[in-house]
PDB file of C-alpha atoms in Angstrom:
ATOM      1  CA  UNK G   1    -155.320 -85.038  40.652  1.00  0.00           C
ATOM      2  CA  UNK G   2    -153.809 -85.426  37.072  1.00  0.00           C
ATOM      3  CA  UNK G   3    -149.574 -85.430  36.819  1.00  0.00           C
ATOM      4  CA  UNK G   4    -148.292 -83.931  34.125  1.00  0.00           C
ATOM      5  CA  UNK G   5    -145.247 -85.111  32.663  1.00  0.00           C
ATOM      6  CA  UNK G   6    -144.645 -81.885  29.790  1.00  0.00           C
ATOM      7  CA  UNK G   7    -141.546 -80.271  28.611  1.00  0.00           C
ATOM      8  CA  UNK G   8    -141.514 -76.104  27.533  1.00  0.00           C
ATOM      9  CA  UNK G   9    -142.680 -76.824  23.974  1.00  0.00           C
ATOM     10  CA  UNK G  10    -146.337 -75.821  22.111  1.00  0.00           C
ATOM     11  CA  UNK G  11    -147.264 -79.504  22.738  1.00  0.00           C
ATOM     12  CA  UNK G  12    -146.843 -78.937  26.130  1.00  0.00           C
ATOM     13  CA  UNK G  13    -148.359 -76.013  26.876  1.00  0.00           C
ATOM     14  CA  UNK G  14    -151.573 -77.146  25.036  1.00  0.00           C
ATOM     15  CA  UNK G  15    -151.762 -79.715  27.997  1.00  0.00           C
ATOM     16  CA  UNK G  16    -150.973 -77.010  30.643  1.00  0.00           C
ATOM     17  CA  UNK G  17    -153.005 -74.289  29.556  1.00  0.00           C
ATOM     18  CA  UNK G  18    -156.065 -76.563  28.972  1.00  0.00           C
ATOM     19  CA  UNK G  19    -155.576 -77.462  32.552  1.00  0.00           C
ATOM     20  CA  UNK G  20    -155.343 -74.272  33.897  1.00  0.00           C
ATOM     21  CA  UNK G  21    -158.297 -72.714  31.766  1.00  0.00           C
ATOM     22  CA  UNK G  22    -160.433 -75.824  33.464  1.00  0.00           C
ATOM     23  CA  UNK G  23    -159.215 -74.750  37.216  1.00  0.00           C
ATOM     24  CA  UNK G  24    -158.078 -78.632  37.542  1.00  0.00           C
ATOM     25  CA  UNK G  25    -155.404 -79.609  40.180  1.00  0.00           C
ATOM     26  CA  UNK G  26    -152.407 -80.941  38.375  1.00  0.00           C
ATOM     27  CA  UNK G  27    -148.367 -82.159  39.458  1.00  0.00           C
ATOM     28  CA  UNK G  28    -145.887 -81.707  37.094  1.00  0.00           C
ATOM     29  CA  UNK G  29    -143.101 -83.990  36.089  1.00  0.00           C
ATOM     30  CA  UNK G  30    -140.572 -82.227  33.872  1.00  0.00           C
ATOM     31  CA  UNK G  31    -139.266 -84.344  31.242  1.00  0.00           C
ATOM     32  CA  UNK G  32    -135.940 -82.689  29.929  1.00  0.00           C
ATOM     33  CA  UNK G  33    -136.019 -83.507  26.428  1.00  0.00           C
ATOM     34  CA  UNK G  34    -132.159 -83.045  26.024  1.00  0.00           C
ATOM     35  CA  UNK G  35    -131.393 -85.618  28.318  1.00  0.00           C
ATOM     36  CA  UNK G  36    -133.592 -87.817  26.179  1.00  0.00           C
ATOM     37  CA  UNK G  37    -135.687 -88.451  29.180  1.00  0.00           C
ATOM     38  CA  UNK G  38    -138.621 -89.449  27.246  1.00  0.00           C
ATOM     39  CA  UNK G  39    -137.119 -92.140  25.361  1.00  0.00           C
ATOM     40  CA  UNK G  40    -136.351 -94.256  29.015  1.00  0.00           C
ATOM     41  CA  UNK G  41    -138.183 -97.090  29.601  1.00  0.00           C
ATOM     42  CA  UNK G  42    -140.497 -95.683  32.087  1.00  0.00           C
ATOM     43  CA  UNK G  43    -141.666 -93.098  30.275  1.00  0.00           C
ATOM     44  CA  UNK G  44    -142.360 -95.294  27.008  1.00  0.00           C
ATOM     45  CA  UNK G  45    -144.441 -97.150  29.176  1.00  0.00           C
ATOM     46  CA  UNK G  46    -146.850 -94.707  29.195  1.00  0.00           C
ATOM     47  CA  UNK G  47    -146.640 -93.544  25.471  1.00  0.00           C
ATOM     48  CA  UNK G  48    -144.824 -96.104  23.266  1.00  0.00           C
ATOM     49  CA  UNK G  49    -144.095 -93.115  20.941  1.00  0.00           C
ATOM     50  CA  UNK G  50    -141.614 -91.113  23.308  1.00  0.00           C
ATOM     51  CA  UNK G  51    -143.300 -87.577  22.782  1.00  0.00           C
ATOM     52  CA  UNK G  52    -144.733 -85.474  26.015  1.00  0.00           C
ATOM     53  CA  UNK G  53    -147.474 -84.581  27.083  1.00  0.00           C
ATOM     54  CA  UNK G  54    -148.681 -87.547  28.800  1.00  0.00           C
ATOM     55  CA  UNK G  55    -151.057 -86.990  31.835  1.00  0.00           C
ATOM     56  CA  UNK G  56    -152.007 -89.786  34.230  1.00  0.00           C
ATOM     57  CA  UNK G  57    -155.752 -89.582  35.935  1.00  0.00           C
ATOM     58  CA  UNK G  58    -155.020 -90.805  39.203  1.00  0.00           C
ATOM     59  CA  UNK G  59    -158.207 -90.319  40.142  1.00  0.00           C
ATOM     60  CA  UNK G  60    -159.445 -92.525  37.145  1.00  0.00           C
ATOM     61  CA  UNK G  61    -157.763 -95.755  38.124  1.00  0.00           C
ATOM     62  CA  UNK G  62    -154.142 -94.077  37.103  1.00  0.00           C
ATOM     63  CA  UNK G  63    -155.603 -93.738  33.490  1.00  0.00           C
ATOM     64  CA  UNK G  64    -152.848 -92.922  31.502  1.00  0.00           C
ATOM     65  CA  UNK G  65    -153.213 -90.870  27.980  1.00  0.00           C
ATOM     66  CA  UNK G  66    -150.701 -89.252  25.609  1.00  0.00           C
ATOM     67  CA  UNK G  67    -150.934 -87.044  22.633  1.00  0.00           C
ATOM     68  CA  UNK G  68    -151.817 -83.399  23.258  1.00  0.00           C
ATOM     69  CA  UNK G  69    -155.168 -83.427  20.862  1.00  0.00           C
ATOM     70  CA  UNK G  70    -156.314 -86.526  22.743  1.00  0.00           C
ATOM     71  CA  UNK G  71    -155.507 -85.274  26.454  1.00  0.00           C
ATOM     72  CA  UNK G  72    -156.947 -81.844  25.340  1.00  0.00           C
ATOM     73  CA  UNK G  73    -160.142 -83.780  24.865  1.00  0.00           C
ATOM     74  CA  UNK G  74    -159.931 -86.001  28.006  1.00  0.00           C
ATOM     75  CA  UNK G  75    -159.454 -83.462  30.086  1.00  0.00           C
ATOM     76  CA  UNK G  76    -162.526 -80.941  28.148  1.00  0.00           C
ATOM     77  CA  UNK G  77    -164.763 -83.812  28.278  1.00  0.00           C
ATOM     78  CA  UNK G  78    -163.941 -84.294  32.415  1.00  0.00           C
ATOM     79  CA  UNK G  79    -164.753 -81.276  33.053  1.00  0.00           C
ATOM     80  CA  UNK G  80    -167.283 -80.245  30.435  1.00  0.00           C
ATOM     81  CA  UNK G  81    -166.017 -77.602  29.676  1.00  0.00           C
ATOM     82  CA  UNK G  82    -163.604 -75.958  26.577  1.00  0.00           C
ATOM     83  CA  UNK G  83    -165.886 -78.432  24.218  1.00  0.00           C
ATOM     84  CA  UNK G  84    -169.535 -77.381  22.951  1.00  0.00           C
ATOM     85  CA  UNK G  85    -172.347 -79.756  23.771  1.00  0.00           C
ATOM     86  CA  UNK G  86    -173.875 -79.123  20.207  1.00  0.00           C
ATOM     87  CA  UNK G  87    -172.899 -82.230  18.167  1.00  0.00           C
ATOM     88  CA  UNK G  88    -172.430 -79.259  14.868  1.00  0.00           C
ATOM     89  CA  UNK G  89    -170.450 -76.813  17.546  1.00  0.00           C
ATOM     90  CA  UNK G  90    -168.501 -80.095  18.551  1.00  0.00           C
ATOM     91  CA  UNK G  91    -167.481 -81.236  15.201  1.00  0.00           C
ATOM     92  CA  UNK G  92    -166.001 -77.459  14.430  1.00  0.00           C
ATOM     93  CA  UNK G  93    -164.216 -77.440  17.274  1.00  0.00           C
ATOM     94  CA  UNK G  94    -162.473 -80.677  16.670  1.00  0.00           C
ATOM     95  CA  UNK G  95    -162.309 -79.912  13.381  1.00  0.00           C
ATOM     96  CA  UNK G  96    -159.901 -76.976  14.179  1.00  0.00           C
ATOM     97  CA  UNK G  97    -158.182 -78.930  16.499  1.00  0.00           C
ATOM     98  CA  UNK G  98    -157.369 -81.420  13.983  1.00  0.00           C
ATOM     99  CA  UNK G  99    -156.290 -78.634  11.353  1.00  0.00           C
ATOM    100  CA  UNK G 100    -153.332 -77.885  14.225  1.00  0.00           C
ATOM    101  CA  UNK G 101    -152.178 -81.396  14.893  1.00  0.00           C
ATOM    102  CA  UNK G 102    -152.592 -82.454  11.352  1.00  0.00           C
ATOM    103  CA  UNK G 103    -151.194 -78.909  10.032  1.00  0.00           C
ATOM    104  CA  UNK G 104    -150.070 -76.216  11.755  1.00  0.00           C
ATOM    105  CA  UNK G 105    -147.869 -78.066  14.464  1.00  0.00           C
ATOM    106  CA  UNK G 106    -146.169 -80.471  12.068  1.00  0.00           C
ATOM    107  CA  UNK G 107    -145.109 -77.760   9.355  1.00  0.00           C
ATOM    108  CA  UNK G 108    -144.075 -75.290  12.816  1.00  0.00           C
ATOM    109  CA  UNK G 109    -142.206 -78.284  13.770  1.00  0.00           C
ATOM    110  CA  UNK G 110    -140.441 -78.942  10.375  1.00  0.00           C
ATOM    111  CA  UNK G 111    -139.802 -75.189   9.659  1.00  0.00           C
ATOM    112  CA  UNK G 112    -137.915 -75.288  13.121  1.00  0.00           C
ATOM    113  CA  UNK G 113    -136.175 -78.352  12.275  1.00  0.00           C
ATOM    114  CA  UNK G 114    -134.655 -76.534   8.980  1.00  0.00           C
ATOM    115  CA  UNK G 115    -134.695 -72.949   9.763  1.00  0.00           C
ATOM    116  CA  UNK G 116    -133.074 -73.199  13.463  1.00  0.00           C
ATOM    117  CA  UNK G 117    -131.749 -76.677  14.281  1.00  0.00           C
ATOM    118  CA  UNK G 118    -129.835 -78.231  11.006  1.00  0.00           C
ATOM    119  CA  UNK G 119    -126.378 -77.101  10.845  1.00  0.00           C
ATOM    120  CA  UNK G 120    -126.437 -76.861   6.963  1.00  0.00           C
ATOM    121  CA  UNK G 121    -129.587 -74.449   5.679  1.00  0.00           C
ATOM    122  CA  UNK G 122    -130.988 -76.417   2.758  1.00  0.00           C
ATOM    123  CA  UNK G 123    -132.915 -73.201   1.257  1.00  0.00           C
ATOM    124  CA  UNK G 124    -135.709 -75.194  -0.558  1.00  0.00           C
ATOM    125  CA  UNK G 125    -136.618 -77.220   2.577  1.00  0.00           C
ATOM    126  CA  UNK G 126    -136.592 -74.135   4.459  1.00  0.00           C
ATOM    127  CA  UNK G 127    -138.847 -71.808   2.063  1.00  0.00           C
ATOM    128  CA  UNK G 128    -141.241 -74.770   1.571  1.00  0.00           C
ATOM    129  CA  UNK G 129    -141.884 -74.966   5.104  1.00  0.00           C
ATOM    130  CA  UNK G 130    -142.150 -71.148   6.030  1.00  0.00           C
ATOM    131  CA  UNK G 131    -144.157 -71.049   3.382  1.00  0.00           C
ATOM    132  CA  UNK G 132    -146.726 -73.401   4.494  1.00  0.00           C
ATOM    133  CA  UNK G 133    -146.859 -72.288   7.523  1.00  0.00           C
ATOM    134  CA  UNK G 134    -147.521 -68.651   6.640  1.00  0.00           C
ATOM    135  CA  UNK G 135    -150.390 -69.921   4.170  1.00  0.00           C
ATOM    136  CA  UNK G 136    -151.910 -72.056   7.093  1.00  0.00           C
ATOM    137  CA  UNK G 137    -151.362 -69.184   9.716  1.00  0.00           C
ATOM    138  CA  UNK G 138    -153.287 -66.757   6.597  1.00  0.00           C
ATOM    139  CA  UNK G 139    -156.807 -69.566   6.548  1.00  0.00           C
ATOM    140  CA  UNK G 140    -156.779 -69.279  10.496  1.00  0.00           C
ATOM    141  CA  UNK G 141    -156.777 -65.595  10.140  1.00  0.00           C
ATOM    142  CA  UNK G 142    -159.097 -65.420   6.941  1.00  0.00           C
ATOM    143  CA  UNK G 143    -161.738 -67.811   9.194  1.00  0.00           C
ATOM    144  CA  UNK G 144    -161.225 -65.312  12.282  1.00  0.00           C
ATOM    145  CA  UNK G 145    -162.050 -62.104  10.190  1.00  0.00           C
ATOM    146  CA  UNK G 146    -166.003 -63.670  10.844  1.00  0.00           C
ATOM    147  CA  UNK G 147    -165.455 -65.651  13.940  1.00  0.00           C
ATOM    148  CA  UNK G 148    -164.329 -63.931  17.482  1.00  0.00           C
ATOM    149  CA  UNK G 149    -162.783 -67.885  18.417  1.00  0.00           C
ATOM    150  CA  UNK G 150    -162.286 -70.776  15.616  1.00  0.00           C
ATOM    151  CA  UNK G 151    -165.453 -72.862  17.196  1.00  0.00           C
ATOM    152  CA  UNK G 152    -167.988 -70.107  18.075  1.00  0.00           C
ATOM    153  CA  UNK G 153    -167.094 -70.161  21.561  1.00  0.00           C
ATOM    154  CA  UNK G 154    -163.831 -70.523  23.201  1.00  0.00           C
ATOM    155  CA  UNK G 155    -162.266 -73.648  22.843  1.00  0.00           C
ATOM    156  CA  UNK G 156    -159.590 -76.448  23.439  1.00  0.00           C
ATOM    157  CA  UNK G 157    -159.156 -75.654  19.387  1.00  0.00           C
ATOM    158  CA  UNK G 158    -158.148 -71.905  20.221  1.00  0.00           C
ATOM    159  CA  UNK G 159    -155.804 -72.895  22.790  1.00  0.00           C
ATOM    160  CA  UNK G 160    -153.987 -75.598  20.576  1.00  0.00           C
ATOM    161  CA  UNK G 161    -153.974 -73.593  17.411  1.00  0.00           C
ATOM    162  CA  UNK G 162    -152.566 -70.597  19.706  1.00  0.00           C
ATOM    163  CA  UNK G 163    -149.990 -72.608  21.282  1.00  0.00           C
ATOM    164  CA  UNK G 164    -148.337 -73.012  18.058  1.00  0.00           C
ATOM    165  CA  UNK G 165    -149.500 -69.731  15.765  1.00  0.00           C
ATOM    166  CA  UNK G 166    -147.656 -67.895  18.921  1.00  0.00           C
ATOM    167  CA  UNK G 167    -144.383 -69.242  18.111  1.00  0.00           C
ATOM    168  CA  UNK G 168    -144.371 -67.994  14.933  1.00  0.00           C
ATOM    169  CA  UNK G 169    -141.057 -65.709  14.719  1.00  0.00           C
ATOM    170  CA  UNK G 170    -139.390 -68.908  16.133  1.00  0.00           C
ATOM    171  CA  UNK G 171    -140.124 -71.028  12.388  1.00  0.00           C
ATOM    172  CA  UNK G 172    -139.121 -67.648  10.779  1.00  0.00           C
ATOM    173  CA  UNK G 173    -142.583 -66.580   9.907  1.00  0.00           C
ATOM    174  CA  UNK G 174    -144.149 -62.920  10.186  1.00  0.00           C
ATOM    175  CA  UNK G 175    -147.836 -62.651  10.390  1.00  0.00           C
ATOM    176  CA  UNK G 176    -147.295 -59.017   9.692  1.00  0.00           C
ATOM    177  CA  UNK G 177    -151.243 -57.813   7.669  1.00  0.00           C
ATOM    178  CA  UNK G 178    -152.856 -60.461   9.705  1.00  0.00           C
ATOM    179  CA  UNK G 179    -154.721 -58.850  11.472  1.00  0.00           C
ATOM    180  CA  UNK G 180    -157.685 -60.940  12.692  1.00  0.00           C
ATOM    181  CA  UNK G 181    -155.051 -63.529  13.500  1.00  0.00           C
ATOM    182  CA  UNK G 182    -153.056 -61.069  15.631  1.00  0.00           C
ATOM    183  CA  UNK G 183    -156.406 -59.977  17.637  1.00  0.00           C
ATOM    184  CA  UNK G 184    -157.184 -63.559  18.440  1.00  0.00           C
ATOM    185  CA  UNK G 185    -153.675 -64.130  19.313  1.00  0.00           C
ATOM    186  CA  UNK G 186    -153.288 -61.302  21.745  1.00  0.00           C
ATOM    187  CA  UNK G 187    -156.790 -62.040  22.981  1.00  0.00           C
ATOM    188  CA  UNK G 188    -156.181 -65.556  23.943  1.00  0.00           C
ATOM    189  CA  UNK G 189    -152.454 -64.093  25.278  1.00  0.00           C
ATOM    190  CA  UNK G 190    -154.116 -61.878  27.842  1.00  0.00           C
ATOM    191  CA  UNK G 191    -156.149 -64.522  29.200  1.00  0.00           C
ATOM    192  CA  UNK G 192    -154.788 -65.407  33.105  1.00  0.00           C
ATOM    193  CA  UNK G 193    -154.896 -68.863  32.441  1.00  0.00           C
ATOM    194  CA  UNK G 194    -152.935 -69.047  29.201  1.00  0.00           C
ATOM    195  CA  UNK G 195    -150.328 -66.632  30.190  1.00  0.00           C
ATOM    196  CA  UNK G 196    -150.031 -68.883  33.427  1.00  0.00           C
ATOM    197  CA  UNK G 197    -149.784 -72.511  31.254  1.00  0.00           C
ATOM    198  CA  UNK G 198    -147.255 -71.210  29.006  1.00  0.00           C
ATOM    199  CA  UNK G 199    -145.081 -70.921  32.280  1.00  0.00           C
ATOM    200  CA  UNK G 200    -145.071 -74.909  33.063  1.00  0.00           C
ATOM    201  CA  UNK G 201    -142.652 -76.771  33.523  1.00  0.00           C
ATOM    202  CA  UNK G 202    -140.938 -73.170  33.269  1.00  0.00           C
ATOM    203  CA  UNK G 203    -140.401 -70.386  30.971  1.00  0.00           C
ATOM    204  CA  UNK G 204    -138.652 -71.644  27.485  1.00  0.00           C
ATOM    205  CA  UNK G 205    -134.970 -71.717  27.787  1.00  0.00           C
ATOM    206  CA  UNK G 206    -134.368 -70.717  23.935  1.00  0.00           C
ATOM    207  CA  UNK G 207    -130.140 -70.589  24.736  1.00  0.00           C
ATOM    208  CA  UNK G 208    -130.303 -74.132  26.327  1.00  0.00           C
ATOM    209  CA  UNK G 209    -132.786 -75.647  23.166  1.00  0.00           C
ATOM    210  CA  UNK G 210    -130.611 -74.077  20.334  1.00  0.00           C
ATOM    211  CA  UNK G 211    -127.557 -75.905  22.217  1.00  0.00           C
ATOM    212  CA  UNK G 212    -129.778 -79.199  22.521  1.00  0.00           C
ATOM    213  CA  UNK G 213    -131.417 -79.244  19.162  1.00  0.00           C
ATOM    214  CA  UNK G 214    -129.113 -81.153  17.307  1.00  0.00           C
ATOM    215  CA  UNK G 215    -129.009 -83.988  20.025  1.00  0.00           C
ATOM    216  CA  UNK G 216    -132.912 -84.372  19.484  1.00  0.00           C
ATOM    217  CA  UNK G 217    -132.996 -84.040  15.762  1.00  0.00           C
ATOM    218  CA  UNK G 218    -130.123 -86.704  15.446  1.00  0.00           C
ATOM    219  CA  UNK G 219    -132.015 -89.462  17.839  1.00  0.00           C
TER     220      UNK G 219
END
């Protein structure tokens, strides 16, 4: 059994989907992020950083591991599964994973920081970060006009780069003429398992995060 402790974000969801794609039994501990519930003491315990996901492997001597890219490959190397075998197949998949936690999800993240949470709308901030995004959303889609999934096969890389790329009206970003990125998106968006993780710890509340940005951006 692994508990989940995840809030509604992309972060979280690449936890929850990866668990449901891999059929693995799971709890879940909502953490509500407005109430700054990752920032107690008990919770930092577990990842000194104060960001969910965090899963704890109870049936691994409670091992405890945080970051989304890091439980994505726990969890795909538990099960074998979501991760090629092939040490070449391997290395692309992480290598797409990486692109999303060192790219995609940070300039997503900053674009919503500028474009929907700050009070004042500081244009430049705002344009640089569309921007980016919409140029790395345009290399996912120019490496899926030859590739049916970013590794070969399905993989933990598809569901964290979808996670985010699905969010993409939320940052203010149109992926109107991408059309190999759309396919893969709605793909990946009809598959029971994603459409299912994308639910936990329930459906996005986008009233209730507008309301509670500011509080997070501010602490």
């Amino acid at each position: 059994m692994i508990d989940l402790y995840t809030a509604a974000t992309p972060n979280g969801w690449k936890a929850s989907v990866t668990l449901e794609e891999l059929g693995m039994d799971y709890n879940v501990i909502p953490i509500n992020l407005m109430e700054n519930e990752q920032k107690q003491p008990a919770f930092l315990a577990m990842n000194p950083n104060g960001r969910i996901p965090v899963i704890v492997d109870r049936a691994n001597e409670d091992f405890v591991v945080f970051e989304s890219g890091a439980i994505m490959i726990y969890l795909a190397e538990q099960a074998g599964k979501l991760l090629p075998q092939d040490s070449k197949a391997r290395s692309q998949a992480l290598q797409w994973l990486m692109f999303q936690m060192g790219g995609l999800g940070p300039m997503m993240g900053q674009a919503n920081v500028f474009f929907r949470y700050f009070e004042e709308k500081i244009q430049p901030a705002i344009d640089r970060y569309q921007n980016e995004v919409k140029r790395l959303l345009t290399v996912l889609d120019g490496h899926l006009a030859q590739h049916e999934y970013l590794a070969g096969e399905y993989s933990i890389a598809d569901i964290a780069n979808w996670c985010w790329a699905r969010t993409h009206l939320w940052s203010g970003v149109e992926v109107e003429g991408l059309v190999h990125l759309q396919r893969w998106m709605d793909a990946i968006g009809n598959r029971p398992a994603a459409q299912k993780g994308v639910t936990v710890p329930g459906k996005l509340d986008t009233e209730s995060l507008l309301k509670g940005a500011k509080n997070i951006v501010q602490k």
